[in-house]
Coordinates of C-alpha atoms in Angstrom, one line a residue:
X773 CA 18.3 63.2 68.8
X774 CA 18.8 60.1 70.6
X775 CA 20.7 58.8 67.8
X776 CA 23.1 61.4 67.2
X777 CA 24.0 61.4 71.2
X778 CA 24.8 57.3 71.0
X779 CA 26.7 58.4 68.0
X780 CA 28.5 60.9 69.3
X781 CA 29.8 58.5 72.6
X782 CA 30.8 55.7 70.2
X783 CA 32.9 58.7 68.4
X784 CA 34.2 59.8 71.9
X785 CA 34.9 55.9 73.2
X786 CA 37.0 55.2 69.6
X787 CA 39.3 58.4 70.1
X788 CA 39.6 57.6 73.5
X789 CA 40.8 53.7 72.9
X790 CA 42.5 54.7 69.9
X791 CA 44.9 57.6 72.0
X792 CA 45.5 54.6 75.0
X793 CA 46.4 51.8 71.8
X794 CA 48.7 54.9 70.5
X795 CA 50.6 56.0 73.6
X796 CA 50.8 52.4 75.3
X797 CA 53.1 51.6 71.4
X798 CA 54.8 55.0 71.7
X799 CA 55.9 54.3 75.0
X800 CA 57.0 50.9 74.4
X801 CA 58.6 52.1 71.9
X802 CA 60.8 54.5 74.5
X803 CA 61.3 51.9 77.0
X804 CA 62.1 48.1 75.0
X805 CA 62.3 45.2 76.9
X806 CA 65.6 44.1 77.4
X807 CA 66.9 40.8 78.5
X808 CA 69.7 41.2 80.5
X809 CA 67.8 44.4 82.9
X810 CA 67.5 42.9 86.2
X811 CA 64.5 44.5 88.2
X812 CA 65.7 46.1 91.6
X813 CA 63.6 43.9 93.7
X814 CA 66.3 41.5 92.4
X815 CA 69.1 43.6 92.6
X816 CA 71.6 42.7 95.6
X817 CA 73.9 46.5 96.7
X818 CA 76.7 45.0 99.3
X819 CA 78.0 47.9 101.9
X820 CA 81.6 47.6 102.2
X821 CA 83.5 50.1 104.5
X822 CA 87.7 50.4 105.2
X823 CA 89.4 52.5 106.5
X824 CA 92.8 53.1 104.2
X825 CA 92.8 55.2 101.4
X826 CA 91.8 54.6 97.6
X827 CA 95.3 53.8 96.8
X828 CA 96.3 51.6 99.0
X829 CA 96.7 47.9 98.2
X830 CA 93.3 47.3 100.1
X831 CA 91.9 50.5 98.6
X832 CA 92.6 49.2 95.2
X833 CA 91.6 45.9 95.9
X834 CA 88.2 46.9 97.5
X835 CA 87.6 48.7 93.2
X836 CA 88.8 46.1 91.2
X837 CA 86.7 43.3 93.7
X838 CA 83.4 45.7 92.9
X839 CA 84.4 46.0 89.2
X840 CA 84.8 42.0 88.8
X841 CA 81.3 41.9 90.7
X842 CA 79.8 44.2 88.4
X843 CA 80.6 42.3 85.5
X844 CA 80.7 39.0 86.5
X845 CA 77.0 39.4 87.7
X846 CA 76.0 41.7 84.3
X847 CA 75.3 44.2 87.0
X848 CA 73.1 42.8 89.5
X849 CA 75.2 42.8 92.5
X850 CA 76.6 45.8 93.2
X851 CA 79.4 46.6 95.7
X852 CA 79.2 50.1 97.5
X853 CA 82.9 51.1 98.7
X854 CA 83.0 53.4 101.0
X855 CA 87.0 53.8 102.3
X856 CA 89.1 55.7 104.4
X857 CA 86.8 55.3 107.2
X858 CA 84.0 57.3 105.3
X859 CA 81.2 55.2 107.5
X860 CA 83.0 53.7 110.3
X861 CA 86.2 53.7 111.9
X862 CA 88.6 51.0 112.9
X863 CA 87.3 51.1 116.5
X864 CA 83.6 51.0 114.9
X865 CA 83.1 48.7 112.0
X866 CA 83.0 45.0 113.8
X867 CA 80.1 46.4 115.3
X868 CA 78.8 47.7 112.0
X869 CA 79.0 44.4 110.4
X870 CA 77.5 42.6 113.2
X871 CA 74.7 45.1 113.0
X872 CA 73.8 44.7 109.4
X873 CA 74.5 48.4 108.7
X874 CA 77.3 47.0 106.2
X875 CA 77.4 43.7 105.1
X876 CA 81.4 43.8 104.3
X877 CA 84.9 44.9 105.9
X878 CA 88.4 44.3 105.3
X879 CA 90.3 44.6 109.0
X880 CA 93.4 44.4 109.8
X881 CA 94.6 41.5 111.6
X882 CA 95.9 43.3 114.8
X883 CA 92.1 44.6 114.5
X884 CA 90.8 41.1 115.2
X885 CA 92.6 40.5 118.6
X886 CA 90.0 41.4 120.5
X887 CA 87.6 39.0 119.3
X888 CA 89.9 36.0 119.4
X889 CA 93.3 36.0 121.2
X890 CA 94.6 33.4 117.6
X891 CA 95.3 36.7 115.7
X892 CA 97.8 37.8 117.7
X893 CA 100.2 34.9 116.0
X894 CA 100.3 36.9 113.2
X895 CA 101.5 40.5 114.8
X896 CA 104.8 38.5 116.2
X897 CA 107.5 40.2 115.1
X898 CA 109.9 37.6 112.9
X899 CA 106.9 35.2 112.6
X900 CA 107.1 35.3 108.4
X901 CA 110.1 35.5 106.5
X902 CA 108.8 36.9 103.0
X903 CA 105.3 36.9 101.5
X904 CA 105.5 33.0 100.3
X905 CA 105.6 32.1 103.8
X906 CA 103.1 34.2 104.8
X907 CA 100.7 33.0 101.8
X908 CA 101.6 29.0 102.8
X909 CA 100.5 29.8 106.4
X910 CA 97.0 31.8 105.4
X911 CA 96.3 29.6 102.5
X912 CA 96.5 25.9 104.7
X913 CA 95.5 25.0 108.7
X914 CA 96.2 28.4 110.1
X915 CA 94.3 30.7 107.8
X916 CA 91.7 28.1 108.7
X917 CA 91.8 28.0 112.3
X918 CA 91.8 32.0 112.0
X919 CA 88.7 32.5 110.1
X920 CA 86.8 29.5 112.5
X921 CA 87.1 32.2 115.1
X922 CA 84.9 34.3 113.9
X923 CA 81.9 32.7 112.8
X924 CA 81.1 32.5 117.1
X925 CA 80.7 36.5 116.6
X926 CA 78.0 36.4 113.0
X927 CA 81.4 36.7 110.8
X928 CA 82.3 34.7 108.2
X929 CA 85.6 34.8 106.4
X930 CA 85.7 35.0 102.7
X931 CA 89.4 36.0 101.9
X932 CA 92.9 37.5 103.1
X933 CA 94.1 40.0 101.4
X934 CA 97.8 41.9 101.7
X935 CA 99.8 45.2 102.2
X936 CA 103.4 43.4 102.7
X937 CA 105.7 43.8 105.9
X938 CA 105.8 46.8 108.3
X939 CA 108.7 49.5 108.6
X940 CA 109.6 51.9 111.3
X941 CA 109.5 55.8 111.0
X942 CA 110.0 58.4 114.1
X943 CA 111.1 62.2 114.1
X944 CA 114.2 61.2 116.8
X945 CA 116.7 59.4 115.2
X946 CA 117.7 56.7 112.6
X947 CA 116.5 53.5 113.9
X948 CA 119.5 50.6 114.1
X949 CA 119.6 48.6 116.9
X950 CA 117.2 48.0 119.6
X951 CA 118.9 50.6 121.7
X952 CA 117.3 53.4 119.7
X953 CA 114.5 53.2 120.7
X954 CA 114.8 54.1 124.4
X955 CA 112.5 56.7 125.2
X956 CA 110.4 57.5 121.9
X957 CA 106.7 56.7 121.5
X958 CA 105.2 54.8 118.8
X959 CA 101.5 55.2 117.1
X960 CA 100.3 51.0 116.9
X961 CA 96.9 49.1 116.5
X962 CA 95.2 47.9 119.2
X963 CA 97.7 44.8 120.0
X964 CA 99.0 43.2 123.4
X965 CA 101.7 42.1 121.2
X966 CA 102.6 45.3 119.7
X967 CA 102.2 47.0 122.5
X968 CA 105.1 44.7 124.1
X969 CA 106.9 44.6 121.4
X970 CA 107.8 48.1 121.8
X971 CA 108.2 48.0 125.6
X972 CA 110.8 45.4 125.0
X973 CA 112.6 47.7 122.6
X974 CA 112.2 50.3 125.3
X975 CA 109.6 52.6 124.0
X976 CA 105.9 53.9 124.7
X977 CA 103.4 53.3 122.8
X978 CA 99.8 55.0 122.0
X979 CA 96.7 53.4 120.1
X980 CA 95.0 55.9 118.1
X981 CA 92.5 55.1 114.9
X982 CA 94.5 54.8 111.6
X983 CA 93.2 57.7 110.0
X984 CA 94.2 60.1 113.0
X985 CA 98.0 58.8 112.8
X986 CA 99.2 61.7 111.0
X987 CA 97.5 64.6 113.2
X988 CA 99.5 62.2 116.1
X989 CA 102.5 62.2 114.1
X990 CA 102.4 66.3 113.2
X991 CA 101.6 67.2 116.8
X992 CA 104.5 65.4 118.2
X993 CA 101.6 63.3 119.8
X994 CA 103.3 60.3 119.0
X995 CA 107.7 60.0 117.5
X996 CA 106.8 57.1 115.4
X997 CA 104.9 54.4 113.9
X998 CA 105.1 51.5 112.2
X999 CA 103.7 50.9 109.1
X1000 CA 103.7 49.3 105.7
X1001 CA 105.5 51.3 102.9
X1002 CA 102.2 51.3 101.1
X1003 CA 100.2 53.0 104.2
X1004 CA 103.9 55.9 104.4
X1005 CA 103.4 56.7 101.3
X1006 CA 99.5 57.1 100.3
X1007 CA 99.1 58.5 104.0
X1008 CA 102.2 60.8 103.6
X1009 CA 103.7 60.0 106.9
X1010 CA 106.8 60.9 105.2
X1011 CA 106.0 64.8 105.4
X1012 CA 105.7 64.7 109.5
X1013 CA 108.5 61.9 109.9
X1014 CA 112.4 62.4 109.3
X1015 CA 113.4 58.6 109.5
X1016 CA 112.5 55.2 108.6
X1017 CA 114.0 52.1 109.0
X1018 CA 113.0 49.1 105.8
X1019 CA 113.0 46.4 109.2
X1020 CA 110.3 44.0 107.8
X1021 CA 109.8 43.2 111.5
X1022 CA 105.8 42.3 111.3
X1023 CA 103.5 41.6 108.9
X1024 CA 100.5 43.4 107.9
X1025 CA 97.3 41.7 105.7
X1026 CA 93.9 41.9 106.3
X1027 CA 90.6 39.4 106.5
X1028 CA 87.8 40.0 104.3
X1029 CA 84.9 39.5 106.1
X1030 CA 81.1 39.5 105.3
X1031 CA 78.0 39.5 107.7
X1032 CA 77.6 35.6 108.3
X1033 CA 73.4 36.1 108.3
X1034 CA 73.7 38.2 105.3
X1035 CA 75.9 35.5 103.2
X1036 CA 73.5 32.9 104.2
X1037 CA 70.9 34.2 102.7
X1038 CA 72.3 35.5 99.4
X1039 CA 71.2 33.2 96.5
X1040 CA 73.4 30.4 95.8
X1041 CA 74.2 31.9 92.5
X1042 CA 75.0 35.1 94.0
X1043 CA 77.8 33.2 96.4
X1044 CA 79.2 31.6 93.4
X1045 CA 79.9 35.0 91.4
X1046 CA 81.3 36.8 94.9
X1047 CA 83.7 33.8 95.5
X1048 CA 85.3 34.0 92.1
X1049 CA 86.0 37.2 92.0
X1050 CA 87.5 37.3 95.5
X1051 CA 89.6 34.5 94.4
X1052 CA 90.3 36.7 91.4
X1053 CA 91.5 39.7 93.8
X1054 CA 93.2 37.8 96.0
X1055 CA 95.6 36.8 93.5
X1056 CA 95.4 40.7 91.9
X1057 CA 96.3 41.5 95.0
X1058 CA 99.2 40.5 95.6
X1059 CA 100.8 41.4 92.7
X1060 CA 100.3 45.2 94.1
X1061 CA 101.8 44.0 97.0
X1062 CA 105.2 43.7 95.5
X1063 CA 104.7 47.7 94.0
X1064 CA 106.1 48.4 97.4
X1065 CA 109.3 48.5 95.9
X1066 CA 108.2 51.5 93.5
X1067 CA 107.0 53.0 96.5
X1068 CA 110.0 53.0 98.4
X1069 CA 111.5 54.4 95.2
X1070 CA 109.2 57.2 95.4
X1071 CA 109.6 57.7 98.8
X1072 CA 113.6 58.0 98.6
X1073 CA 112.9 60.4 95.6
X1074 CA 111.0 62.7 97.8
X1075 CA 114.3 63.6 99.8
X1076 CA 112.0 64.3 102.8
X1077 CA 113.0 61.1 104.9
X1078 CA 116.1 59.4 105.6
X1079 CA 115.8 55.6 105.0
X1080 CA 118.2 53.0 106.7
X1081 CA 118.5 49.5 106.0
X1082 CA 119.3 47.4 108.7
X1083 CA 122.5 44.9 108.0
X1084 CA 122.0 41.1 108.7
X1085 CA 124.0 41.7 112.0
X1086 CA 121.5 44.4 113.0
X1087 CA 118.9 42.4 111.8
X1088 CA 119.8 39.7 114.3
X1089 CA 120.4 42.2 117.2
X1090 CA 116.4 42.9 116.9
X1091 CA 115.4 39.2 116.4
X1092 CA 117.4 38.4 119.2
X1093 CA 115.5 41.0 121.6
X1094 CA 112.3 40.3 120.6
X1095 CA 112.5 36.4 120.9
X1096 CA 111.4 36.7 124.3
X1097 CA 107.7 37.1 123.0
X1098 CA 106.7 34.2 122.3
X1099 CA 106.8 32.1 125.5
X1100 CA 105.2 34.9 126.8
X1101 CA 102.8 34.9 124.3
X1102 CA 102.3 31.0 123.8
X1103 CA 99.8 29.9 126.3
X1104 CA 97.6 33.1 125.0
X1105 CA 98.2 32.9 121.5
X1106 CA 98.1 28.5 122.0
X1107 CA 100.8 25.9 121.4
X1108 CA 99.1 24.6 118.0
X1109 CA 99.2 27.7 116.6
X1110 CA 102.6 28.7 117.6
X1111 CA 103.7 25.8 115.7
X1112 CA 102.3 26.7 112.1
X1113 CA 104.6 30.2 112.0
X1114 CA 108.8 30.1 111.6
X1115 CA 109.5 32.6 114.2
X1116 CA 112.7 34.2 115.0

């Protein structure tokens, strides 16, 4: 009796072993190894938040930056976009970065004033006279100087990207000469400089979050606003404004910026892949910079705004009004700095 029970636990012990042997191949089987699967406790997923929309030169820059990532890193680092202000706003995201709730943003320069007076240089009306002077400036001692500024605040800057110059749109009147803007109020970023530069054109101004400039613009909150053509068109400011004037008066670009704890600590392979690729978008990017020129087409197709462009007489009526910004801005803005832009 005896016997027959040992026998009968060896029989149950060899199914038993024999089931585990089975499923542990079957399931191996399912589920091969593969060399290039990175495990998630290695994986690195980047926040990064804007504000503009998908289509946008920053939008579009923000995809094909995650896209390079993704492949350049056979998909261990992943970049998150979250845009149109999705996550944060304008007003909100510096503090989001310094937080660690994202570990990227893309602002605006006007954007950066209040953390260091330098970026006003580069809201001066007349300070750039096309893109190549724009990219000498950013790409040698001032683009340097700029980014320095923010490492005091946990930033660090990575990259500056581009959306081209601003133009000028209101519900009034077509937009000539400086006298036309006497009494109308203009939509701008959070800018000293803007904010003058309007009051010497004889207008208003109001500051309101990007993505809330059309409700300003439909409710008569605000005439105007100035813009890039990129921003009119994918923001279709153009279907609450009757004018705009192509017056290439400002410049608008952006800083890439990244949590300066949070790139310190990223492997040093990790820095490597995120570096070429930025270098890789950068230069993308500006090549849909210049597709402001098939936007414009598509906004004169429209029919529902009346573009003027400015003669070089009219030009020099505005440049001529608006000098009177930079002394006033010089000791705020500082000498050196002053020195690295053309100006009017």
């Amino acid at each position: 009796m005896k016997r027959a029970a040992g026998f009968g636990v060896l029989l149950v012990l060899g199914i038993l072993t024999a089931y585990v042997i089975g499923f542990q191949k079957n399931f191996n089987d399912e589920l091969p190894y593969d060399n290039e699967f990175t495990g998630l406790k290695d994986r690195i997923v980047i926040k990064f938040s804007h504000v503009v929309a998908e289509n946008s030169p920053k939008g579009l820059a923000a995809a094909y930056f995650a896209q390079r990532v993704k492949e350049k890193s056979n998909d261990r680092i992943e970049i998150q976009v979250f845009p149109n202000g999705m996550r944060y706003s304008e007003a909100t995201e510096v503090a989001a970065l310094q937080r660690g709730e994202i570990q990227m943003i893309a602002p605006s320069f006007s954007n950066l004033n209040a953390i260091d007076p330098a970026w006003m240089v580069m809201d001066l009306p007349f300070a750039f006279k096309d893109q190549a002077e724009v990219d000498q400036a950013l790409n040698g001692e001032l683009g340097k100087r700029l980014s320095q500024t923010l490492d005091p605040y946990g930033m660090k800057g990575v990259a500056f990207w581009s959306n081209g110059f601003r133009q000028m749109t209101n519900n009034a009147r077509p937009i000539r000469k400086p006298a036309d803007f006497a009494g109308l109020k203009f939509r701008i970023q959070p800018s000293q400089v803007l904010e003058r530069q309007f009051e010497t054109l004889g207008a208003s101004t109001i500051s309101t979050p990007f993505n809330e400039i059309y409700h300003s613009l439909e409710t008569r909150t605000a005439d105007g606003q100035e813009n890039t053509i990129s921003n009119i068109f994918t923001k279709r400011f153009y279907q609450v404004q009757r004018y705009m004037t192509i017056s290439n008066h400002s410049y608008l670009g952006y800083a890439v910026i990244f949590n300066k704890s949070y790139w310190d600590r990223l492997p040093s392979d990790a820095k490597l892949v995120l570096q070429e690729a930025l270098e890789e978008t950068t230069r993308w990017n500006k090549l849909k910079t210049y597709e402001n020129a098939n936007r414009l087409n598509q906004l004169q197709q429209t029919g529902d705004i009346k573009i003027t462009y400015l003669s070089d007489d009219e030009r020099k009526l505005w440049r001529e009004r608006l000098r009177v910004l930079y002394p006033e801005f010089t000791p705020i803005i500082g000498s050196d700095l002053m020195d690295m832009i053309q100006g009017p």
